[in-house]
Coordinates of C-alpha atoms and ligand atoms in Angstrom, one line a residue:
M57 CA -8.4 42.7 -10.0
S58 CA -11.0 43.2 -7.4
F59 CA -14.2 41.2 -6.8
A60 CA -17.4 42.4 -5.3
D61 CA -18.6 39.2 -3.6
P62 CA -22.4 39.0 -4.1
R63 CA -23.0 36.6 -1.3
T64 CA -24.6 36.9 2.1
R65 CA -23.3 34.5 4.7
C66 CA -25.8 31.7 5.4
D67 CA -26.1 32.6 9.1
R68 CA -27.1 36.2 8.3
T69 CA -30.2 35.2 6.2
P70 CA -33.8 35.0 7.4
A71 CA -34.0 31.5 6.0
W72 CA -31.2 30.4 8.5
Q73 CA -33.4 31.3 11.4
R74 CA -36.4 29.6 9.9
L75 CA -34.4 26.5 9.3
H76 CA -33.4 26.4 13.0
A77 CA -37.1 26.7 14.0
H78 CA -38.0 24.0 11.4
Y79 CA -35.2 21.7 12.7
D80 CA -36.5 22.1 16.3
A81 CA -40.1 21.4 15.3
A82 CA -39.7 18.7 12.7
G83 CA -36.1 18.0 11.7
R84 CA -34.6 16.5 14.9
G85 CA -37.2 13.8 15.2
F86 CA -37.7 13.1 11.5
D87 CA -38.4 9.5 10.6
L88 CA -37.7 8.2 7.1
R89 CA -40.0 5.3 7.3
A90 CA -42.9 7.5 8.4
A91 CA -42.0 10.0 5.6
F92 CA -42.4 7.3 3.0
E93 CA -45.7 6.2 4.4
R94 CA -47.0 9.8 4.5
D95 CA -45.9 10.7 0.9
A96 CA -46.5 8.2 -1.9
R97 CA -44.6 10.5 -4.3
R98 CA -41.5 10.7 -2.1
F99 CA -39.2 8.8 -4.4
A100 CA -40.2 10.9 -7.4
R101 CA -40.0 14.1 -5.4
F102 CA -36.5 13.4 -4.2
S103 CA -34.9 11.7 -7.2
Q104 CA -33.8 13.2 -10.4
Q105 CA -31.9 12.5 -13.6
A106 CA -28.9 14.8 -14.2
P107 CA -26.5 14.4 -17.1
H108 CA -25.2 10.8 -16.8
V109 CA -26.1 10.5 -13.2
F110 CA -29.4 9.4 -11.7
A111 CA -29.7 10.5 -8.0
D112 CA -32.1 9.2 -5.4
L113 CA -32.1 11.6 -2.4
S114 CA -35.3 10.1 -1.0
K115 CA -33.6 8.3 1.9
N116 CA -32.4 11.5 3.4
L117 CA -33.8 13.3 6.5
I118 CA -35.7 15.9 4.6
D119 CA -39.2 16.6 3.4
A120 CA -40.6 19.1 1.0
A121 CA -40.8 21.8 3.7
T122 CA -37.1 21.3 4.5
E123 CA -36.0 21.4 0.9
A124 CA -38.1 24.5 0.3
L125 CA -36.4 26.3 3.2
L126 CA -33.0 25.2 2.1
L127 CA -33.6 26.5 -1.4
Q128 CA -34.7 29.8 0.1
L129 CA -31.5 29.8 2.0
A130 CA -29.5 29.3 -1.2
R131 CA -31.3 32.2 -2.9
E132 CA -30.9 34.5 0.1
C133 CA -27.2 33.6 0.2
G134 CA -26.8 34.8 -3.4
L135 CA -25.7 31.4 -4.7
E136 CA -26.9 32.0 -8.2
A137 CA -25.0 35.3 -8.5
Y138 CA -21.9 33.7 -7.1
R139 CA -22.1 30.8 -9.5
D140 CA -22.6 33.3 -12.4
A141 CA -19.5 35.1 -11.3
M142 CA -17.5 32.0 -11.6
F143 CA -18.8 31.3 -15.1
A144 CA -18.1 34.9 -16.0
G145 CA -14.4 34.5 -15.1
A146 CA -14.5 36.8 -12.1
P147 CA -11.6 36.5 -9.6
I148 CA -13.7 34.7 -7.0
N149 CA -10.5 33.1 -5.5
S150 CA -10.2 36.4 -3.6
T151 CA -7.1 35.6 -1.4
E152 CA -5.1 34.8 -4.5
Q153 CA -6.9 37.2 -6.9
R154 CA -7.5 34.4 -9.4
A155 CA -10.4 33.4 -11.6
V156 CA -11.7 29.9 -11.2
M157 CA -12.2 28.5 -14.6
H158 CA -11.6 24.7 -14.6
W159 CA -15.0 24.5 -16.3
L160 CA -13.5 26.3 -19.3
L161 CA -11.2 23.3 -19.9
R162 CA -14.3 21.2 -20.7
K163 CA -16.0 23.7 -22.9
P164 CA -16.2 22.7 -26.6
A165 CA -14.2 24.9 -29.0
S166 CA -17.4 25.7 -30.9
A167 CA -19.5 26.6 -27.8
Q168 CA -21.3 29.9 -27.8
S169 CA -20.1 32.1 -25.0
G170 CA -23.3 32.3 -22.9
Q171 CA -21.4 34.6 -20.6
A172 CA -21.7 38.3 -19.7
P173 CA -20.3 40.6 -22.4
A174 CA -17.5 42.0 -20.2
A175 CA -16.2 38.5 -19.7
T176 CA -16.5 37.3 -23.2
D177 CA -13.0 38.3 -24.4
T178 CA -11.2 36.8 -21.5
I179 CA -13.2 33.6 -21.9
A180 CA -12.9 33.5 -25.7
N181 CA -9.2 34.0 -25.5
G182 CA -8.9 31.5 -22.7
L183 CA -10.9 29.0 -24.7
R184 CA -8.6 29.4 -27.8
E185 CA -5.5 28.7 -25.6
V186 CA -7.3 25.8 -23.9
H187 CA -8.0 24.1 -27.2
A188 CA -4.6 24.7 -28.6
T189 CA -3.0 23.1 -25.5
L190 CA -5.6 20.3 -25.5
D191 CA -4.9 19.4 -29.2
A192 CA -1.2 19.4 -28.5
M193 CA -1.7 17.2 -25.4
L194 CA -3.9 14.7 -27.2
Q195 CA -1.4 14.5 -30.1
L196 CA 1.3 13.8 -27.6
A197 CA -0.8 11.2 -25.9
E198 CA -1.4 9.5 -29.2
R199 CA 2.3 9.5 -30.0
V200 CA 3.1 7.9 -26.7
R201 CA 0.3 5.3 -27.3
A202 CA 1.8 4.5 -30.7
D203 CA 5.4 4.2 -29.4
E204 CA 5.8 0.5 -28.7
A205 CA 9.2 1.1 -27.0
I206 CA 7.4 2.8 -24.1
T207 CA 5.5 0.3 -21.9
D208 CA 5.5 2.1 -18.5
I209 CA 4.4 5.6 -17.8
V210 CA 5.3 7.0 -14.3
N211 CA 3.4 10.1 -13.1
I212 CA 5.3 11.8 -10.4
G213 CA 3.0 14.3 -8.6
I214 CA 1.1 14.8 -5.4
G215 CA -2.3 16.2 -4.3
G216 CA -4.2 17.4 -7.3
S217 CA -1.3 16.4 -9.6
D218 CA -1.8 12.8 -8.5
L219 CA -5.3 12.0 -7.0
G220 CA -7.5 13.0 -10.0
P221 CA -5.5 11.3 -12.8
A222 CA -4.8 8.2 -10.6
M223 CA -8.4 7.9 -9.7
A224 CA -9.6 8.3 -13.3
V225 CA -7.0 5.9 -14.8
K226 CA -8.1 3.2 -12.4
A227 CA -11.8 3.9 -13.1
L228 CA -11.3 3.6 -16.8
D229 CA -8.9 0.6 -16.7
D230 CA -11.2 -1.5 -19.0
L231 CA -10.4 1.0 -21.7
R232 CA -6.7 1.3 -21.1
H233 CA -4.2 0.7 -24.0
P234 CA -3.1 -2.9 -23.4
G235 CA 0.5 -2.1 -24.0
K236 CA 0.8 0.7 -21.5
R237 CA 1.1 0.4 -17.7
L238 CA 0.4 3.6 -15.8
H239 CA 2.0 4.2 -12.4
F240 CA 1.5 7.0 -9.9
V241 CA 4.2 8.0 -7.4
S242 CA 3.3 10.7 -4.9
N243 CA 4.9 10.0 -1.5
V244 CA 8.3 11.5 -0.6
D245 CA 8.9 8.2 1.1
G246 CA 11.6 6.6 -1.1
M247 CA 9.9 3.2 -0.7
E248 CA 7.2 4.1 -3.2
L249 CA 9.5 5.2 -6.1
G250 CA 12.2 2.7 -5.1
S251 CA 9.9 -0.4 -5.2
L252 CA 8.5 0.7 -8.6
L253 CA 11.8 1.5 -10.2
R254 CA 13.1 -1.9 -9.3
Q255 CA 10.6 -3.3 -11.8
L256 CA 11.3 -0.9 -14.7
R257 CA 13.9 -0.2 -17.4
P258 CA 14.9 3.3 -18.5
A259 CA 14.5 2.5 -22.2
S260 CA 10.8 1.6 -21.8
T261 CA 9.8 4.2 -19.2
L262 CA 8.4 7.6 -19.6
F263 CA 8.3 10.0 -16.6
L264 CA 5.6 12.7 -16.4
I265 CA 6.6 15.3 -13.8
A266 CA 3.2 16.7 -12.8
S267 CA 3.3 19.8 -10.7
K268 CA 1.3 23.1 -11.1
T269 CA 4.1 25.0 -9.3
F270 CA 7.1 22.8 -10.1
T271 CA 8.3 23.5 -6.6
T272 CA 6.5 20.9 -4.5
L273 CA 9.0 19.2 -2.2
E274 CA 7.7 15.6 -2.7
T275 CA 7.4 15.9 -6.4
M276 CA 10.8 17.6 -7.0
T277 CA 12.5 15.1 -4.7
N278 CA 11.1 12.2 -6.6
A279 CA 11.7 13.8 -9.9
H280 CA 15.4 14.3 -9.1
A281 CA 15.6 10.7 -7.7
A282 CA 14.0 9.4 -11.0
R283 CA 16.5 11.4 -13.1
E284 CA 19.4 10.0 -11.1
W285 CA 18.1 6.4 -11.5
F286 CA 17.6 7.0 -15.2
L287 CA 21.3 8.1 -15.6
A288 CA 22.7 5.5 -13.3
Q289 CA 20.9 2.8 -15.2
G290 CA 22.7 3.8 -18.4
G291 CA 20.2 6.4 -19.7
S292 CA 21.9 9.3 -21.5
Q293 CA 21.4 13.0 -21.2
D294 CA 19.8 12.9 -24.7
G295 CA 17.5 10.2 -23.4
L296 CA 16.4 12.4 -20.6
V297 CA 14.8 14.7 -23.2
R298 CA 12.8 11.8 -24.6
H299 CA 11.9 10.1 -21.3
F300 CA 10.9 13.1 -19.1
Y301 CA 7.9 15.4 -19.8
A302 CA 6.6 18.1 -17.6
L303 CA 3.0 19.1 -16.9
T304 CA 3.1 22.5 -15.2
T305 CA 2.3 26.2 -15.2
N306 CA 6.0 26.9 -14.3
L307 CA 7.6 26.5 -17.8
E308 CA 10.8 28.1 -16.7
A309 CA 11.4 25.7 -13.8
A310 CA 10.7 22.7 -16.0
A311 CA 13.3 24.0 -18.6
Q312 CA 15.8 24.4 -15.8
F313 CA 15.2 20.8 -14.8
G314 CA 16.3 19.9 -18.3
I315 CA 12.9 19.0 -19.7
A316 CA 12.2 19.8 -23.3
T317 CA 8.6 18.6 -23.6
T318 CA 6.3 20.6 -21.4
L319 CA 2.5 21.0 -21.5
G320 CA 1.3 24.1 -19.7
F321 CA -1.8 25.3 -18.0
W322 CA -3.0 28.4 -16.2
D323 CA -3.2 29.8 -12.7
W324 CA -7.0 29.8 -12.9
V325 CA -6.9 26.0 -12.7
G326 CA -6.7 25.0 -9.0
G327 CA -4.6 22.0 -8.3
R328 CA -7.5 19.8 -7.1
Y329 CA -9.5 20.9 -10.2
S330 CA -6.7 20.2 -12.7
L331 CA -7.3 16.7 -14.1
W332 CA -9.0 18.3 -17.1
S333 CA -5.8 20.2 -18.0
A334 CA -2.3 19.0 -19.0
I335 CA -2.3 17.2 -15.6
G336 CA -4.7 14.7 -17.4
L337 CA -2.0 13.5 -19.8
P338 CA -1.7 10.1 -18.1
I339 CA -5.5 9.7 -18.5
A340 CA -5.2 10.6 -22.2
I341 CA -2.3 8.1 -22.7
A342 CA -4.4 5.4 -21.0
I343 CA -7.7 5.9 -22.9
G344 CA -6.7 7.8 -26.0
A345 CA -7.7 11.2 -27.4
Q346 CA -11.3 10.4 -28.0
G347 CA -11.8 8.9 -24.6
F348 CA -10.3 12.1 -23.0
R349 CA -12.6 14.2 -25.2
D350 CA -15.6 12.1 -24.0
L351 CA -14.5 12.7 -20.3
L352 CA -14.5 16.5 -21.0
A353 CA -17.9 16.3 -22.7
G354 CA -19.4 14.5 -19.7
A355 CA -18.1 17.1 -17.4
H356 CA -19.3 19.9 -19.7
A357 CA -22.8 18.5 -19.7
M358 CA -22.7 18.7 -15.9
D359 CA -21.3 22.2 -16.1
E360 CA -24.3 23.3 -18.2
H361 CA -26.7 21.6 -15.8
F362 CA -25.2 23.4 -12.8
R363 CA -25.1 26.7 -14.7
T364 CA -28.6 26.6 -16.1
A365 CA -30.9 24.3 -14.1
P366 CA -33.2 26.0 -11.6
L367 CA -32.0 25.4 -8.1
E368 CA -34.8 23.0 -7.2
A369 CA -33.7 20.7 -10.1
N370 CA -30.0 21.4 -9.8
L371 CA -28.3 18.2 -8.5
P372 CA -25.0 19.8 -7.2
V373 CA -27.1 22.4 -5.4
R374 CA -29.5 19.8 -3.9
L375 CA -26.5 17.8 -2.6
A376 CA -24.8 20.8 -1.2
L377 CA -28.0 21.8 0.6
L378 CA -28.2 18.4 2.2
D379 CA -24.5 18.7 3.2
L380 CA -25.3 21.9 5.0
W381 CA -28.5 20.5 6.6
Y382 CA -26.6 17.6 8.0
R383 CA -23.5 19.5 9.1
N384 CA -25.0 22.7 10.6
F385 CA -28.4 21.4 11.8
H386 CA -28.1 17.7 12.6
G387 CA -24.4 18.1 13.5
F388 CA -23.2 15.1 11.6
A389 CA -19.5 15.4 11.4
S390 CA -18.7 13.0 8.5
R391 CA -20.0 11.5 5.3
S392 CA -19.0 8.0 4.1
M393 CA -18.5 7.4 0.4
A394 CA -19.4 3.9 -0.8
P395 CA -18.7 3.4 -4.5
Y396 CA -19.9 -0.1 -5.3
S397 CA -17.3 -0.2 -8.1
H398 CA -13.8 -1.5 -7.9
G399 CA -13.0 1.1 -10.6
L400 CA -14.0 3.9 -8.3
R401 CA -11.8 2.7 -5.4
R402 CA -9.7 5.8 -5.3
L403 CA -12.7 8.1 -5.5
P404 CA -12.9 8.6 -1.6
A405 CA -9.2 9.7 -1.6
Y406 CA -9.8 12.0 -4.5
L407 CA -12.9 13.5 -2.8
Q408 CA -11.0 14.0 0.5
Q409 CA -8.8 16.5 -1.2
L410 CA -11.6 18.1 -3.3
E411 CA -13.9 18.6 -0.4
M412 CA -11.7 19.0 2.6
E413 CA -9.0 21.1 1.0
S414 CA -11.7 23.3 -0.6
N415 CA -14.1 23.7 2.3
G416 CA -12.2 22.8 5.4
K417 CA -12.0 26.4 6.4
G418 CA -12.7 28.2 9.7
V419 CA -13.0 31.8 8.3
D420 CA -15.2 33.4 5.7
A421 CA -14.0 35.0 2.5
H422 CA -13.3 38.2 4.4
G423 CA -11.1 36.3 6.9
D424 CA -13.7 36.5 9.7
P425 CA -14.1 33.5 12.0
L426 CA -17.1 31.3 11.2
P427 CA -19.5 30.5 14.0
Y428 CA -20.5 27.2 12.4
A429 CA -19.0 24.0 11.0
T430 CA -17.9 23.6 7.4
A431 CA -16.7 20.6 5.4
P432 CA -17.5 17.2 6.9
V433 CA -14.9 14.5 7.1
V434 CA -15.2 12.5 3.9
W435 CA -14.1 8.9 4.1
G436 CA -14.9 5.5 2.7
E437 CA -13.9 2.4 0.8
P438 CA -15.4 0.7 -2.1
G439 CA -18.3 -1.7 -1.5
T440 CA -18.5 -4.4 -0.6
N441 CA -15.2 -4.1 1.3
G442 CA -16.5 -1.5 3.6
Q443 CA -19.3 -3.8 4.7
H444 CA -16.8 -6.1 6.2
A445 CA -15.0 -3.4 8.0
F446 CA -16.7 -0.2 9.3
F447 CA -20.3 -0.7 8.3
Q448 CA -20.9 -2.2 11.8
M449 CA -20.4 1.3 13.1
I450 CA -22.6 2.9 10.4
H451 CA -25.5 0.5 11.2
Q452 CA -25.2 0.4 15.0
G453 CA -22.8 3.0 16.3
P454 CA -24.1 6.0 18.3
D455 CA -23.1 8.5 15.5
T456 CA -25.1 9.0 12.4
V457 CA -23.0 8.9 9.3
P458 CA -24.8 9.7 6.0
V459 CA -23.6 7.3 3.3
E460 CA -23.3 8.0 -0.4
F461 CA -23.7 4.9 -2.5
I462 CA -22.6 4.9 -6.1
A463 CA -23.6 2.0 -8.3
L464 CA -23.4 1.2 -12.0
R465 CA -26.2 -0.3 -14.1
A466 CA -23.8 -2.1 -16.4
G467 CA -20.7 -3.6 -14.8
G468 CA -17.3 -3.6 -16.3
R469 CA -15.6 -6.6 -17.8
D470 CA -16.4 -9.0 -15.0
L471 CA -16.2 -12.8 -15.2
G472 CA -19.8 -13.8 -14.8
R473 CA -22.5 -13.1 -12.3
Q474 CA -20.5 -10.7 -10.1
H475 CA -22.2 -7.5 -11.0
P476 CA -25.8 -8.2 -9.9
R477 CA -24.4 -9.5 -6.6
L478 CA -22.5 -6.2 -6.1
V479 CA -25.5 -4.0 -6.9
A480 CA -27.8 -6.1 -4.7
N481 CA -25.5 -5.4 -1.8
A482 CA -25.5 -1.7 -2.4
L483 CA -29.3 -1.6 -2.5
A484 CA -29.5 -3.9 0.6
Q485 CA -27.2 -1.7 2.6
A486 CA -29.2 1.5 1.8
R487 CA -32.4 -0.3 2.7
A488 CA -31.0 -1.8 5.9
L489 CA -29.8 1.6 7.0
M490 CA -33.2 3.1 6.6
M491 CA -35.5 0.3 7.7
G492 CA -33.3 -1.1 10.4
R493 CA -34.7 -3.8 12.7
P494 CA -36.0 -1.6 15.5
Y495 CA -38.3 -4.2 17.2
E496 CA -35.7 -6.8 17.8
Q497 CA -35.6 -7.8 21.5
D498 CA -31.9 -8.5 21.7
G499 CA -30.1 -5.2 21.9
H500 CA -27.1 -6.6 20.2
R501 CA -29.1 -7.6 17.1
R502 CA -31.3 -4.4 17.1
F503 CA -30.9 -1.9 14.3
T504 CA -32.5 1.5 15.0
G505 CA -32.7 2.3 11.2
N506 CA -33.6 5.8 10.1
R507 CA -30.0 6.2 8.9
P508 CA -29.7 8.4 5.9
S509 CA -28.1 7.7 2.5
T510 CA -28.0 9.0 -1.0
F511 CA -27.8 6.7 -4.0
L512 CA -26.2 7.7 -7.3
L513 CA -26.6 5.5 -10.3
L514 CA -24.5 5.7 -13.5
E515 CA -25.4 3.8 -16.6
R516 CA -21.8 2.5 -16.8
L517 CA -18.3 3.6 -15.9
D518 CA -17.3 5.2 -19.2
P519 CA -15.4 8.5 -19.7
A520 CA -18.5 10.6 -20.2
S521 CA -20.2 9.3 -17.0
L522 CA -17.0 9.7 -15.0
G523 CA -16.5 13.2 -16.2
A524 CA -20.1 14.1 -15.2
L525 CA -19.7 12.5 -11.8
I526 CA -16.5 14.4 -11.0
A527 CA -18.0 17.7 -12.2
L528 CA -21.0 17.0 -10.0
Y529 CA -18.7 16.8 -7.0
E530 CA -16.8 19.9 -8.0
H531 CA -20.0 21.9 -8.3
R532 CA -21.4 20.5 -5.1
V533 CA -18.2 21.6 -3.3
F534 CA -18.6 25.0 -5.0
A535 CA -22.2 25.3 -3.9
S536 CA -21.6 24.3 -0.2
G537 CA -18.6 26.6 0.0
A538 CA -20.7 29.4 -1.5
L539 CA -23.4 28.9 1.2
W540 CA -20.8 28.8 4.0
G541 CA -19.4 32.1 2.7
I542 CA -15.9 30.8 2.3
N543 CA -13.3 30.9 -0.5
S544 CA -13.2 27.3 -1.6
F545 CA -10.2 27.8 -3.9
D546 CA -7.3 28.6 -1.7
Q547 CA -5.5 26.2 0.8
W548 CA -3.5 28.2 3.2
G549 CA -3.9 25.5 5.8
V550 CA -1.2 23.4 4.1
E551 CA 1.5 26.0 4.4
L552 CA 2.5 26.0 8.1
G553 CA 3.5 22.4 8.2
K554 CA 5.6 22.8 5.1
T555 CA 7.5 25.7 6.6
I556 CA 8.2 23.8 9.9
A557 CA 9.4 20.7 7.9
R558 CA 11.9 22.9 6.1
D559 CA 13.3 24.1 9.5
L560 CA 13.4 20.7 11.1
E561 CA 15.0 18.7 8.3
P562 CA 18.6 20.1 8.9
R563 CA 18.1 19.7 12.6
L564 CA 17.6 16.0 12.1
A565 CA 21.2 15.9 11.0
T566 CA 22.6 18.1 13.7
G567 CA 20.3 17.4 16.6
D568 CA 19.7 21.1 17.2
I569 CA 16.7 21.5 19.4
Q570 CA 17.0 25.2 20.2
G571 CA 13.6 27.0 20.3
L572 CA 11.5 23.8 19.9
D573 CA 8.7 22.7 22.2
A574 CA 9.5 19.9 24.6
S575 CA 7.6 17.2 22.7
T576 CA 9.2 18.0 19.3
A577 CA 12.6 18.4 21.0
G578 CA 12.2 15.0 22.7
L579 CA 11.3 13.2 19.5
L580 CA 14.1 14.9 17.5
R581 CA 16.7 13.9 20.1
R582 CA 15.6 10.3 19.6
L583 CA 15.8 10.6 15.8
A584 CA 19.1 12.6 15.4
P585 CA 21.6 12.3 14.0
M586 CA 19.9 11.2 10.8
I587 CA 22.0 11.2 7.7
Ligands
F6P285 O1 -0.1 21.1 -0.6 C1 -1.3 21.4 -1.2 C2 -1.1 21.5 -2.7 O2 -0.8 22.8 -3.0 C3 -2.4 21.1 -3.4 O3 -3.3 22.1 -3.5 C4 -1.9 20.7 -4.8 O4 -2.8 19.9 -5.5 C5 -0.6 19.9 -4.4 O5 -0.1 20.7 -3.3 C6 0.4 19.8 -5.4 O6 0.8 21.0 -5.9 P1 1.7 21.1 -7.3 O7 0.8 20.6 -8.4 O8 2.0 22.5 -7.4 O9 2.9 20.2 -7.1

């Protein structure tokens, strides 16, 4: 499978040069407060309703001229053709020769293709397999929900086989089956699994071994440890079959492990894009089949928005263009995520993998070094906790850190008046960052203001809104990766450390330092022998 990449790298377009000139003339000294005074329509111009998500971009350091140039850049880069290639099932993950079709997992069985004729068969066949697996998975989820003997479900997985489901299960906790507790174990540090297993009994526990490859060191180590615990606690070999399920593309390895119940998926689902696949089983157990279908429907609505909306009204594209403007012109190195929602407390961790594993690349899709920065560091904590920790730096530190607020119009099941208080704080922070208190005499109490933020508003945290929100981030990452000219779907950067760890582990027992650098050798000498 070969793929003719339709993109032009962003720095090779005329718009890139024009953006540099625009930045020097108007971008560097841009003042948000003056921009609102100049343009009475600024809020309307820079806010929009996308499926399930209302976005206010007006407190960002752009004006109509900036956005027009950024949109021109997107067109000159070939973003639309590249997006269409993904939706046509082309192998855009060029280093692994794979299609990128996580969006197909959200497409209703009845959907008209809407794709190019050549791709129709692949997509139609894929869609049939997707729905056969989805139906089986949701039936399995309902069986687990109905089984009163099972009270604890332990998902063992890491990276994309942990972060997405863990984040979504926490987000939708108000809808969780009251008789099921969901646990997520990812770290190879035995403390995580050990402290959980001390609270559980084999007869009431179901283990989900979640791994696309079924070879990942952390997951396989924890899976074997869980199996030993199960047998040591009196579980039988027969019981293993009932208490261990696998979620993987590697059906053979799961069978070798001794697992009889396996849900599969496909190599065109990247790990960090896999919560919509069998990897989503813990979500379906938590919220039920209909809830999971609603999650998919919300994401599909965002897919359609991204696929069809003109670029100037396309929310993932507008957000990606802002990311590029801040990273490559203003030179902002990070973005802070501030979900004012306890349910979304794991969203920053989830986005760290999605954004930085996808776009933290230093070469373009052809392997040539890039002369500009790519993914910003994404970090954050839920509000209001972050206010009492690092917001000091965001308000008064010398670096500008764009903040992304997320708030809900309707809160969850809170106990009283908490929700308006939470939302007022989100609004207040965004306003304080922009307005500042620049005329304060005392330097310690002075706030320069003019600090940018984006505000995303969901009606409520239900499966459909969550699905749309996650798909919004997936497509934003796609769009910024497209502009930067990179392959957002591989992750070679995680390989070297894995290889070195395999070499070092036996040396920790023997103390062998041959061939090591002085620092690693010095540390190893202090650690060995380690049994
Ligand atoms: O180490 C990176 C990675 O390959 C991620 O991309 C992936 O989500 C994670 O490991 C887990 O992989 P698997 O699902 O194959 O266990």
